[in-house]
Short mmCIF file of N, CA and C in Angstrom, two decimals:
data_model
loop_
_atom_site.label_atom_id
_atom_site.label_comp_id
_atom_site.label_asym_id
_atom_site.label_seq_id
_atom_site.Cartn_x
_atom_site.Cartn_y
_atom_site.Cartn_z
N UNK A 1 -33.96 10.93 -39.29
CA UNK A 1 -33.94 10.50 -37.90
C UNK A 1 -32.52 10.18 -37.44
N UNK A 2 -31.79 9.41 -38.29
CA UNK A 2 -30.44 9.01 -37.93
C UNK A 2 -29.51 10.22 -37.87
N UNK A 3 -29.68 11.17 -38.83
CA UNK A 3 -28.84 12.36 -38.83
C UNK A 3 -29.13 13.24 -37.62
N UNK A 4 -30.39 13.33 -37.22
CA UNK A 4 -30.76 14.12 -36.04
C UNK A 4 -30.12 13.54 -34.78
N UNK A 5 -30.17 12.22 -34.66
CA UNK A 5 -29.55 11.56 -33.51
C UNK A 5 -28.05 11.77 -33.52
N UNK A 6 -27.44 11.64 -34.70
CA UNK A 6 -26.00 11.82 -34.82
C UNK A 6 -25.60 13.26 -34.51
N UNK A 7 -26.39 14.22 -35.00
CA UNK A 7 -26.11 15.63 -34.74
C UNK A 7 -26.25 15.94 -33.25
N UNK A 8 -27.28 15.39 -32.61
CA UNK A 8 -27.47 15.60 -31.17
C UNK A 8 -26.32 15.01 -30.37
N UNK A 9 -25.90 13.81 -30.76
CA UNK A 9 -24.78 13.17 -30.07
C UNK A 9 -23.50 13.98 -30.23
N UNK A 10 -23.25 14.46 -31.44
CA UNK A 10 -22.06 15.28 -31.69
C UNK A 10 -22.10 16.57 -30.88
N UNK A 11 -23.26 17.21 -30.81
CA UNK A 11 -23.42 18.44 -30.02
C UNK A 11 -23.15 18.18 -28.54
N UNK A 12 -23.63 17.04 -28.04
CA UNK A 12 -23.41 16.68 -26.64
C UNK A 12 -21.92 16.47 -26.36
N UNK A 13 -21.23 15.77 -27.27
CA UNK A 13 -19.79 15.53 -27.10
C UNK A 13 -19.02 16.84 -27.09
N UNK A 14 -19.35 17.73 -28.00
CA UNK A 14 -18.68 19.04 -28.05
C UNK A 14 -18.93 19.83 -26.78
N UNK A 15 -20.17 19.81 -26.27
CA UNK A 15 -20.51 20.56 -25.06
C UNK A 15 -19.72 20.02 -23.86
N UNK A 16 -19.65 18.69 -23.73
CA UNK A 16 -18.90 18.08 -22.63
C UNK A 16 -17.42 18.43 -22.74
N UNK A 17 -16.90 18.39 -23.96
CA UNK A 17 -15.48 18.71 -24.17
C UNK A 17 -15.19 20.16 -23.80
N UNK A 18 -16.04 21.07 -24.22
CA UNK A 18 -15.80 22.49 -23.93
C UNK A 18 -15.90 22.79 -22.45
N UNK A 19 -16.87 22.19 -21.76
CA UNK A 19 -16.98 22.46 -20.33
C UNK A 19 -15.84 21.82 -19.55
N UNK A 20 -15.33 20.68 -20.02
CA UNK A 20 -14.22 20.06 -19.31
C UNK A 20 -12.93 20.84 -19.52
N UNK A 21 -12.82 21.55 -20.64
CA UNK A 21 -11.62 22.35 -20.90
C UNK A 21 -11.54 23.54 -19.97
N UNK A 22 -12.66 23.99 -19.44
CA UNK A 22 -12.68 25.17 -18.60
C UNK A 22 -12.20 24.91 -17.19
N UNK A 23 -12.20 23.66 -16.77
CA UNK A 23 -11.84 23.38 -15.39
C UNK A 23 -10.35 23.11 -15.27
N UNK A 24 -9.90 23.23 -14.05
CA UNK A 24 -8.51 22.96 -13.72
C UNK A 24 -8.50 21.76 -12.78
N UNK A 25 -7.72 20.75 -13.10
CA UNK A 25 -7.60 19.60 -12.22
C UNK A 25 -6.53 19.92 -11.18
N UNK A 26 -6.90 19.84 -9.93
CA UNK A 26 -6.02 20.27 -8.84
C UNK A 26 -5.72 19.09 -7.92
N UNK A 27 -4.45 18.99 -7.55
CA UNK A 27 -4.02 18.07 -6.50
C UNK A 27 -3.05 18.84 -5.60
N UNK A 28 -3.00 18.44 -4.35
CA UNK A 28 -2.08 19.08 -3.42
C UNK A 28 -1.47 18.04 -2.51
N UNK A 29 -0.27 18.36 -2.04
CA UNK A 29 0.43 17.49 -1.11
C UNK A 29 1.03 18.39 -0.03
N UNK A 30 1.14 17.86 1.17
CA UNK A 30 1.67 18.68 2.26
C UNK A 30 2.29 17.81 3.34
N UNK A 31 3.08 18.47 4.18
CA UNK A 31 3.71 17.82 5.32
C UNK A 31 2.70 17.78 6.46
N UNK A 32 2.27 16.60 6.84
CA UNK A 32 1.23 16.45 7.87
C UNK A 32 1.71 16.87 9.26
N UNK A 33 3.02 16.98 9.45
CA UNK A 33 3.55 17.37 10.76
C UNK A 33 3.57 18.88 10.96
N UNK A 34 3.24 19.64 9.93
CA UNK A 34 3.32 21.10 10.00
C UNK A 34 1.99 21.70 10.46
N UNK A 35 2.07 22.68 11.36
CA UNK A 35 0.90 23.43 11.79
C UNK A 35 0.80 24.68 10.90
N UNK A 36 -0.10 24.67 9.94
CA UNK A 36 -0.21 25.76 8.97
C UNK A 36 -0.79 27.04 9.58
N UNK A 37 -1.35 26.95 10.78
CA UNK A 37 -1.86 28.14 11.46
C UNK A 37 -0.73 29.08 11.88
N UNK A 38 0.50 28.56 11.96
CA UNK A 38 1.64 29.38 12.38
C UNK A 38 2.13 30.32 11.27
N UNK A 39 1.71 30.11 10.04
CA UNK A 39 2.16 30.93 8.92
C UNK A 39 1.23 32.11 8.72
N UNK A 40 1.81 33.30 8.79
CA UNK A 40 1.01 34.53 8.64
C UNK A 40 1.55 35.47 7.56
N UNK A 41 2.83 35.31 7.22
CA UNK A 41 3.46 36.23 6.26
C UNK A 41 4.10 35.42 5.12
N UNK A 42 4.32 36.10 4.00
CA UNK A 42 4.91 35.43 2.86
C UNK A 42 5.78 36.39 2.05
N UNK A 43 6.62 35.79 1.24
CA UNK A 43 7.42 36.53 0.25
C UNK A 43 7.67 35.56 -0.91
N UNK A 44 8.00 36.12 -2.05
CA UNK A 44 8.29 35.28 -3.21
C UNK A 44 9.75 34.87 -3.18
N UNK A 45 10.00 33.60 -3.52
CA UNK A 45 11.33 33.02 -3.51
C UNK A 45 11.95 33.22 -4.89
N UNK A 46 12.73 34.29 -5.02
CA UNK A 46 13.27 34.72 -6.31
C UNK A 46 14.07 33.64 -7.04
N UNK A 47 14.98 32.90 -6.37
CA UNK A 47 15.73 31.88 -7.11
C UNK A 47 14.82 30.82 -7.76
N UNK A 48 13.76 30.44 -7.08
CA UNK A 48 12.83 29.46 -7.64
C UNK A 48 12.01 30.04 -8.78
N UNK A 49 11.57 31.27 -8.61
CA UNK A 49 10.75 31.92 -9.63
C UNK A 49 11.56 32.20 -10.89
N UNK A 50 12.82 32.55 -10.71
CA UNK A 50 13.69 32.81 -11.87
C UNK A 50 13.88 31.57 -12.73
N UNK A 51 13.79 30.39 -12.13
CA UNK A 51 13.97 29.14 -12.87
C UNK A 51 12.73 28.75 -13.68
N UNK A 52 11.59 29.33 -13.36
CA UNK A 52 10.36 28.98 -14.09
C UNK A 52 10.52 29.34 -15.55
N UNK A 53 10.27 28.38 -16.43
CA UNK A 53 10.52 28.56 -17.85
C UNK A 53 9.29 29.09 -18.58
N UNK A 54 8.86 30.28 -18.18
CA UNK A 54 7.77 30.98 -18.85
C UNK A 54 8.19 32.43 -19.03
N UNK A 55 7.48 33.15 -19.87
CA UNK A 55 7.87 34.54 -20.11
C UNK A 55 7.58 35.40 -18.88
N UNK A 56 8.26 36.53 -18.81
CA UNK A 56 8.15 37.42 -17.65
C UNK A 56 6.74 37.98 -17.46
N UNK A 57 6.02 38.20 -18.55
CA UNK A 57 4.65 38.71 -18.43
C UNK A 57 3.76 37.70 -17.71
N UNK A 58 3.86 36.44 -18.11
CA UNK A 58 3.05 35.41 -17.45
C UNK A 58 3.50 35.19 -16.01
N UNK A 59 4.81 35.29 -15.76
CA UNK A 59 5.29 35.18 -14.37
C UNK A 59 4.65 36.24 -13.50
N UNK A 60 4.65 37.48 -13.99
CA UNK A 60 4.05 38.56 -13.20
C UNK A 60 2.55 38.34 -13.01
N UNK A 61 1.87 37.83 -14.03
CA UNK A 61 0.43 37.54 -13.89
C UNK A 61 0.20 36.49 -12.81
N UNK A 62 1.02 35.44 -12.83
CA UNK A 62 0.88 34.37 -11.84
C UNK A 62 1.18 34.89 -10.44
N UNK A 63 2.26 35.65 -10.29
CA UNK A 63 2.63 36.15 -8.97
C UNK A 63 1.58 37.11 -8.41
N UNK A 64 1.02 37.97 -9.27
CA UNK A 64 -0.05 38.87 -8.81
C UNK A 64 -1.26 38.06 -8.35
N UNK A 65 -1.60 37.02 -9.10
CA UNK A 65 -2.75 36.19 -8.73
C UNK A 65 -2.50 35.47 -7.40
N UNK A 66 -1.29 34.95 -7.22
CA UNK A 66 -0.95 34.28 -5.95
C UNK A 66 -1.01 35.28 -4.80
N UNK A 67 -0.44 36.47 -5.00
CA UNK A 67 -0.46 37.50 -3.96
C UNK A 67 -1.90 37.85 -3.59
N UNK A 68 -2.78 38.00 -4.57
CA UNK A 68 -4.18 38.31 -4.29
C UNK A 68 -4.86 37.20 -3.49
N UNK A 69 -4.58 35.96 -3.86
CA UNK A 69 -5.19 34.84 -3.15
C UNK A 69 -4.69 34.74 -1.71
N UNK A 70 -3.38 34.91 -1.52
CA UNK A 70 -2.83 34.83 -0.16
C UNK A 70 -3.32 35.98 0.72
N UNK A 71 -3.35 37.18 0.18
CA UNK A 71 -3.83 38.32 0.99
C UNK A 71 -5.33 38.16 1.31
N UNK A 72 -6.09 37.56 0.40
CA UNK A 72 -7.51 37.32 0.69
C UNK A 72 -7.68 36.28 1.80
N UNK A 73 -6.65 35.47 2.04
CA UNK A 73 -6.67 34.48 3.12
C UNK A 73 -6.08 35.05 4.42
N UNK A 74 -5.72 36.34 4.40
CA UNK A 74 -5.22 36.98 5.61
C UNK A 74 -3.70 37.05 5.72
N UNK A 75 -2.98 36.59 4.72
CA UNK A 75 -1.52 36.67 4.74
C UNK A 75 -1.05 38.08 4.44
N UNK A 76 0.13 38.41 4.95
CA UNK A 76 0.74 39.72 4.73
C UNK A 76 2.09 39.51 4.04
N UNK A 77 2.32 40.27 2.99
CA UNK A 77 3.61 40.21 2.31
C UNK A 77 4.64 40.87 3.21
N UNK A 78 5.82 40.22 3.37
CA UNK A 78 6.78 40.69 4.36
C UNK A 78 8.21 40.50 3.88
N UNK A 79 9.11 41.32 4.41
CA UNK A 79 10.55 41.17 4.17
C UNK A 79 11.13 40.04 5.03
N UNK A 80 10.42 39.70 6.11
CA UNK A 80 10.83 38.62 7.02
C UNK A 80 9.69 37.60 7.09
N UNK A 81 9.51 36.80 6.03
CA UNK A 81 8.31 35.96 5.92
C UNK A 81 8.39 34.64 6.67
N UNK A 82 7.21 34.09 6.92
CA UNK A 82 7.09 32.74 7.45
C UNK A 82 7.15 31.73 6.30
N UNK A 83 6.57 32.11 5.16
CA UNK A 83 6.51 31.24 3.99
C UNK A 83 7.19 31.89 2.80
N UNK A 84 7.88 31.07 2.02
CA UNK A 84 8.42 31.50 0.74
C UNK A 84 7.58 30.83 -0.35
N UNK A 85 7.24 31.59 -1.38
CA UNK A 85 6.40 31.09 -2.46
C UNK A 85 7.25 30.95 -3.71
N UNK A 86 7.19 29.76 -4.32
CA UNK A 86 7.90 29.52 -5.57
C UNK A 86 6.91 28.89 -6.55
N UNK A 87 7.24 28.98 -7.84
CA UNK A 87 6.37 28.40 -8.86
C UNK A 87 7.18 27.57 -9.86
N UNK A 88 6.51 26.63 -10.45
CA UNK A 88 7.03 25.87 -11.59
C UNK A 88 5.89 25.83 -12.60
N UNK A 89 6.18 26.16 -13.84
CA UNK A 89 5.14 26.15 -14.87
C UNK A 89 5.65 25.45 -16.11
N UNK A 90 4.76 24.73 -16.76
CA UNK A 90 5.12 24.07 -18.01
C UNK A 90 3.89 23.99 -18.90
N UNK A 91 4.13 23.79 -20.18
CA UNK A 91 3.02 23.60 -21.10
C UNK A 91 3.45 22.63 -22.19
N UNK A 92 2.44 22.02 -22.82
CA UNK A 92 2.72 21.12 -23.94
C UNK A 92 1.56 21.20 -24.91
N UNK A 93 1.90 21.03 -26.16
CA UNK A 93 0.90 21.03 -27.23
C UNK A 93 0.27 19.65 -27.29
N UNK A 94 -1.05 19.62 -27.32
CA UNK A 94 -1.77 18.36 -27.39
C UNK A 94 -2.55 18.33 -28.70
N UNK A 95 -2.30 17.31 -29.51
CA UNK A 95 -2.95 17.19 -30.81
C UNK A 95 -3.86 15.97 -30.79
N UNK A 96 -5.12 16.17 -31.12
CA UNK A 96 -6.10 15.10 -31.16
C UNK A 96 -6.59 14.92 -32.59
N UNK A 97 -6.68 13.67 -33.03
CA UNK A 97 -7.21 13.36 -34.36
C UNK A 97 -8.46 12.52 -34.15
N UNK A 98 -9.56 12.98 -34.72
CA UNK A 98 -10.83 12.27 -34.61
C UNK A 98 -11.23 11.76 -35.99
N UNK A 99 -11.52 10.48 -36.09
CA UNK A 99 -12.02 9.89 -37.33
C UNK A 99 -13.53 9.71 -37.18
N UNK A 100 -14.28 10.41 -38.00
CA UNK A 100 -15.73 10.34 -37.95
C UNK A 100 -16.24 9.66 -39.21
N UNK A 101 -17.20 8.77 -39.04
CA UNK A 101 -17.81 8.10 -40.17
C UNK A 101 -19.32 8.30 -40.08
N UNK A 102 -19.89 8.75 -41.17
CA UNK A 102 -21.33 8.89 -41.27
C UNK A 102 -21.79 7.95 -42.37
N UNK A 103 -22.49 6.88 -42.02
CA UNK A 103 -22.90 5.89 -43.01
C UNK A 103 -24.38 5.96 -43.30
N UNK A 104 -24.75 5.41 -44.42
CA UNK A 104 -26.14 5.42 -44.85
C UNK A 104 -26.84 4.13 -44.52
N UNK A 105 -27.99 3.92 -45.12
CA UNK A 105 -28.84 2.76 -44.91
C UNK A 105 -28.08 1.49 -45.25
N UNK A 106 -28.12 0.55 -44.37
CA UNK A 106 -27.50 -0.74 -44.64
C UNK A 106 -26.01 -0.79 -44.37
N UNK A 107 -25.42 0.28 -43.96
CA UNK A 107 -23.98 0.31 -43.72
C UNK A 107 -23.63 -0.67 -42.62
N UNK A 108 -22.60 -1.43 -42.83
CA UNK A 108 -22.15 -2.36 -41.81
C UNK A 108 -22.69 -3.76 -41.99
N UNK A 109 -23.67 -3.97 -42.93
CA UNK A 109 -24.22 -5.30 -43.13
C UNK A 109 -23.73 -5.93 -44.43
N UNK A 110 -22.62 -5.46 -44.94
CA UNK A 110 -22.10 -6.02 -46.19
C UNK A 110 -22.45 -5.13 -47.37
N UNK A 111 -22.42 -5.73 -48.55
CA UNK A 111 -22.64 -4.96 -49.76
C UNK A 111 -24.09 -4.51 -49.86
N UNK A 112 -24.28 -3.26 -50.25
CA UNK A 112 -25.63 -2.71 -50.43
C UNK A 112 -25.56 -1.73 -51.59
N UNK A 113 -26.39 -1.88 -52.62
CA UNK A 113 -26.32 -0.97 -53.76
C UNK A 113 -26.74 0.45 -53.40
N UNK A 114 -27.44 0.63 -52.29
CA UNK A 114 -27.88 1.97 -51.88
C UNK A 114 -26.99 2.56 -50.79
N UNK A 115 -25.91 1.91 -50.56
CA UNK A 115 -24.98 2.32 -49.50
C UNK A 115 -24.27 3.63 -49.86
N UNK A 116 -24.16 4.49 -48.91
CA UNK A 116 -23.33 5.69 -49.05
C UNK A 116 -22.66 5.93 -47.71
N UNK A 117 -21.60 6.67 -47.73
CA UNK A 117 -20.91 6.97 -46.49
C UNK A 117 -19.97 8.13 -46.67
N UNK A 118 -19.52 8.65 -45.57
CA UNK A 118 -18.64 9.81 -45.60
C UNK A 118 -17.66 9.70 -44.43
N UNK A 119 -16.39 9.80 -44.75
CA UNK A 119 -15.37 9.79 -43.71
C UNK A 119 -14.86 11.21 -43.51
N UNK A 120 -14.76 11.63 -42.28
CA UNK A 120 -14.19 12.94 -41.95
C UNK A 120 -13.08 12.75 -40.93
N UNK A 121 -11.96 13.39 -41.16
CA UNK A 121 -10.90 13.41 -40.17
C UNK A 121 -10.80 14.83 -39.63
N UNK A 122 -10.90 14.97 -38.33
CA UNK A 122 -10.77 16.27 -37.69
C UNK A 122 -9.53 16.27 -36.82
N UNK A 123 -8.76 17.32 -36.93
CA UNK A 123 -7.56 17.47 -36.12
C UNK A 123 -7.72 18.73 -35.29
N UNK A 124 -7.49 18.60 -34.00
CA UNK A 124 -7.54 19.78 -33.14
C UNK A 124 -6.26 19.86 -32.32
N UNK A 125 -5.87 21.07 -32.03
CA UNK A 125 -4.64 21.31 -31.28
C UNK A 125 -4.96 22.22 -30.10
N UNK A 126 -4.56 21.81 -28.92
CA UNK A 126 -4.76 22.63 -27.72
C UNK A 126 -3.46 22.64 -26.92
N UNK A 127 -3.36 23.62 -26.05
CA UNK A 127 -2.19 23.70 -25.18
C UNK A 127 -2.63 23.39 -23.76
N UNK A 128 -1.97 22.39 -23.18
CA UNK A 128 -2.26 22.01 -21.81
C UNK A 128 -1.13 22.54 -20.93
N UNK A 129 -1.51 23.20 -19.85
CA UNK A 129 -0.51 23.77 -18.96
C UNK A 129 -0.57 23.17 -17.57
N UNK A 130 0.56 23.21 -16.89
CA UNK A 130 0.63 22.76 -15.50
C UNK A 130 1.31 23.86 -14.69
N UNK A 131 0.73 24.17 -13.55
CA UNK A 131 1.29 25.17 -12.65
C UNK A 131 1.43 24.54 -11.27
N UNK A 132 2.64 24.59 -10.73
CA UNK A 132 2.91 24.14 -9.37
C UNK A 132 3.16 25.38 -8.52
N UNK A 133 2.53 25.42 -7.37
CA UNK A 133 2.79 26.48 -6.40
C UNK A 133 3.39 25.80 -5.17
N UNK A 134 4.62 26.17 -4.85
CA UNK A 134 5.33 25.60 -3.70
C UNK A 134 5.35 26.60 -2.56
N UNK A 135 5.01 26.14 -1.38
CA UNK A 135 5.13 26.95 -0.17
C UNK A 135 6.20 26.33 0.71
N UNK A 136 7.19 27.13 1.03
CA UNK A 136 8.39 26.68 1.72
C UNK A 136 8.48 27.35 3.09
N UNK A 137 8.73 26.57 4.12
CA UNK A 137 8.95 27.14 5.45
C UNK A 137 10.24 27.96 5.38
N UNK A 138 10.12 29.26 5.60
CA UNK A 138 11.26 30.17 5.43
C UNK A 138 12.38 29.91 6.44
N UNK A 139 12.04 29.49 7.63
CA UNK A 139 13.06 29.26 8.65
C UNK A 139 13.81 27.94 8.40
N UNK A 140 13.08 26.89 8.06
CA UNK A 140 13.69 25.58 7.86
C UNK A 140 14.15 25.34 6.43
N UNK A 141 13.68 26.19 5.50
CA UNK A 141 13.98 26.02 4.06
C UNK A 141 13.52 24.64 3.57
N UNK A 142 12.31 24.25 4.00
CA UNK A 142 11.73 22.97 3.61
C UNK A 142 10.37 23.20 2.96
N UNK A 143 10.10 22.43 1.93
CA UNK A 143 8.81 22.47 1.27
C UNK A 143 7.77 21.91 2.24
N UNK A 144 6.70 22.69 2.48
CA UNK A 144 5.66 22.22 3.40
C UNK A 144 4.33 21.98 2.69
N UNK A 145 4.13 22.62 1.52
CA UNK A 145 2.88 22.43 0.77
C UNK A 145 3.16 22.64 -0.71
N UNK A 146 2.52 21.81 -1.54
CA UNK A 146 2.62 22.00 -2.98
C UNK A 146 1.25 21.75 -3.60
N UNK A 147 0.81 22.72 -4.39
CA UNK A 147 -0.43 22.58 -5.13
C UNK A 147 -0.12 22.53 -6.61
N UNK A 148 -0.83 21.68 -7.32
CA UNK A 148 -0.62 21.55 -8.77
C UNK A 148 -1.96 21.68 -9.47
N UNK A 149 -1.97 22.48 -10.54
CA UNK A 149 -3.16 22.61 -11.37
C UNK A 149 -2.80 22.27 -12.80
N UNK A 150 -3.63 21.48 -13.46
CA UNK A 150 -3.43 21.13 -14.86
C UNK A 150 -4.72 21.44 -15.60
N UNK A 151 -4.59 22.10 -16.74
CA UNK A 151 -5.77 22.43 -17.53
C UNK A 151 -5.36 23.04 -18.86
N UNK A 152 -6.35 23.39 -19.62
CA UNK A 152 -6.09 23.96 -20.94
C UNK A 152 -5.86 25.45 -20.84
N UNK A 153 -4.97 25.95 -21.68
CA UNK A 153 -4.60 27.36 -21.68
C UNK A 153 -5.24 28.06 -22.87
N UNK A 154 -5.45 29.35 -22.71
CA UNK A 154 -5.98 30.16 -23.80
C UNK A 154 -4.85 30.89 -24.49
N UNK A 155 -4.89 30.90 -25.80
CA UNK A 155 -3.90 31.70 -26.54
C UNK A 155 -4.42 33.10 -26.76
N UNK A 156 -5.71 33.31 -26.52
CA UNK A 156 -6.32 34.62 -26.65
C UNK A 156 -5.81 35.52 -25.52
N UNK A 157 -5.14 36.60 -25.87
CA UNK A 157 -4.49 37.45 -24.87
C UNK A 157 -5.47 38.05 -23.86
N UNK A 158 -6.69 38.37 -24.31
CA UNK A 158 -7.67 38.96 -23.39
C UNK A 158 -8.12 37.96 -22.33
N UNK A 159 -8.17 36.69 -22.71
CA UNK A 159 -8.63 35.66 -21.79
C UNK A 159 -7.49 35.03 -20.98
N UNK A 160 -6.27 35.30 -21.39
CA UNK A 160 -5.11 34.67 -20.74
C UNK A 160 -5.00 35.03 -19.26
N UNK A 161 -5.14 36.30 -18.95
CA UNK A 161 -5.02 36.73 -17.55
C UNK A 161 -6.12 36.11 -16.69
N UNK A 162 -7.34 36.06 -17.23
CA UNK A 162 -8.44 35.45 -16.48
C UNK A 162 -8.19 33.96 -16.25
N UNK A 163 -7.63 33.30 -17.24
CA UNK A 163 -7.34 31.87 -17.12
C UNK A 163 -6.27 31.62 -16.06
N UNK A 164 -5.25 32.48 -16.03
CA UNK A 164 -4.20 32.37 -15.00
C UNK A 164 -4.80 32.57 -13.62
N UNK A 165 -5.67 33.57 -13.48
CA UNK A 165 -6.33 33.81 -12.18
C UNK A 165 -7.14 32.59 -11.76
N UNK A 166 -7.83 31.97 -12.74
CA UNK A 166 -8.63 30.78 -12.43
C UNK A 166 -7.74 29.63 -11.96
N UNK A 167 -6.61 29.41 -12.66
CA UNK A 167 -5.66 28.36 -12.26
C UNK A 167 -5.24 28.58 -10.81
N UNK A 168 -4.76 29.78 -10.50
CA UNK A 168 -4.25 30.07 -9.15
C UNK A 168 -5.35 29.96 -8.11
N UNK A 169 -6.51 30.51 -8.41
CA UNK A 169 -7.62 30.46 -7.46
C UNK A 169 -8.00 29.02 -7.11
N UNK A 170 -8.08 28.17 -8.13
CA UNK A 170 -8.47 26.78 -7.87
C UNK A 170 -7.38 26.01 -7.12
N UNK A 171 -6.12 26.31 -7.41
CA UNK A 171 -5.03 25.65 -6.66
C UNK A 171 -5.04 26.12 -5.21
N UNK A 172 -5.13 27.43 -5.02
CA UNK A 172 -5.07 27.97 -3.65
C UNK A 172 -6.34 27.70 -2.84
N UNK A 173 -7.40 27.24 -3.49
CA UNK A 173 -8.62 26.90 -2.77
C UNK A 173 -8.41 25.73 -1.82
N UNK A 174 -7.40 24.91 -2.07
CA UNK A 174 -7.13 23.76 -1.21
C UNK A 174 -6.03 24.07 -0.17
N UNK A 175 -5.69 25.34 -0.02
CA UNK A 175 -4.76 25.75 1.02
C UNK A 175 -5.50 26.65 2.00
N UNK A 176 -5.28 26.51 3.30
CA UNK A 176 -4.46 25.53 3.97
C UNK A 176 -5.14 24.17 3.96
N UNK A 177 -4.33 23.12 4.03
CA UNK A 177 -4.92 21.77 4.00
C UNK A 177 -5.74 21.50 5.25
N UNK A 178 -6.76 20.71 5.08
CA UNK A 178 -7.57 20.29 6.23
C UNK A 178 -7.36 18.79 6.40
N UNK A 179 -6.58 18.43 7.43
CA UNK A 179 -6.29 17.01 7.65
C UNK A 179 -7.57 16.22 7.90
N UNK A 180 -7.62 15.02 7.32
CA UNK A 180 -8.77 14.14 7.52
C UNK A 180 -8.64 13.44 8.86
N UNK A 181 -9.75 13.34 9.56
CA UNK A 181 -9.70 12.73 10.90
C UNK A 181 -10.21 11.32 10.86
#
């Protein structure tokens, strides 16, 4: 009975952990004085993109995903844009150590001749990434909107592109901002 309960609890914790790893936590900030309806065209801001400290393959994946999201919102890529798009990306290795104890009958009540127990240490390593998408007013050269997404990254190459698309899609879902009344 106790092992079944413990196994069920462990399965629930793993399920919650795995589903939370799939989501991207998104926050956005913007200039409330800006009318975002005036922006119709965009271009990528090369000096900003060149500073992003990620490999060129991932940069291209991110830029393609941003371009797809903006064009799906009705924006047109232009040589004379209203908005300049820049990115900042970072990642860090996150190491978690879990100490698990499975005890037998009477555990925790002092000495027991029938006592048994088992200690397990589990170590897991994941990569957490952050992606910032900056939208800059091309005429004023001022940042008008910034979206940030934080979540876990896949090292599996087949899933990497899909994960990047998910990051960008969830960040761009909050653009244009809708001011609260």
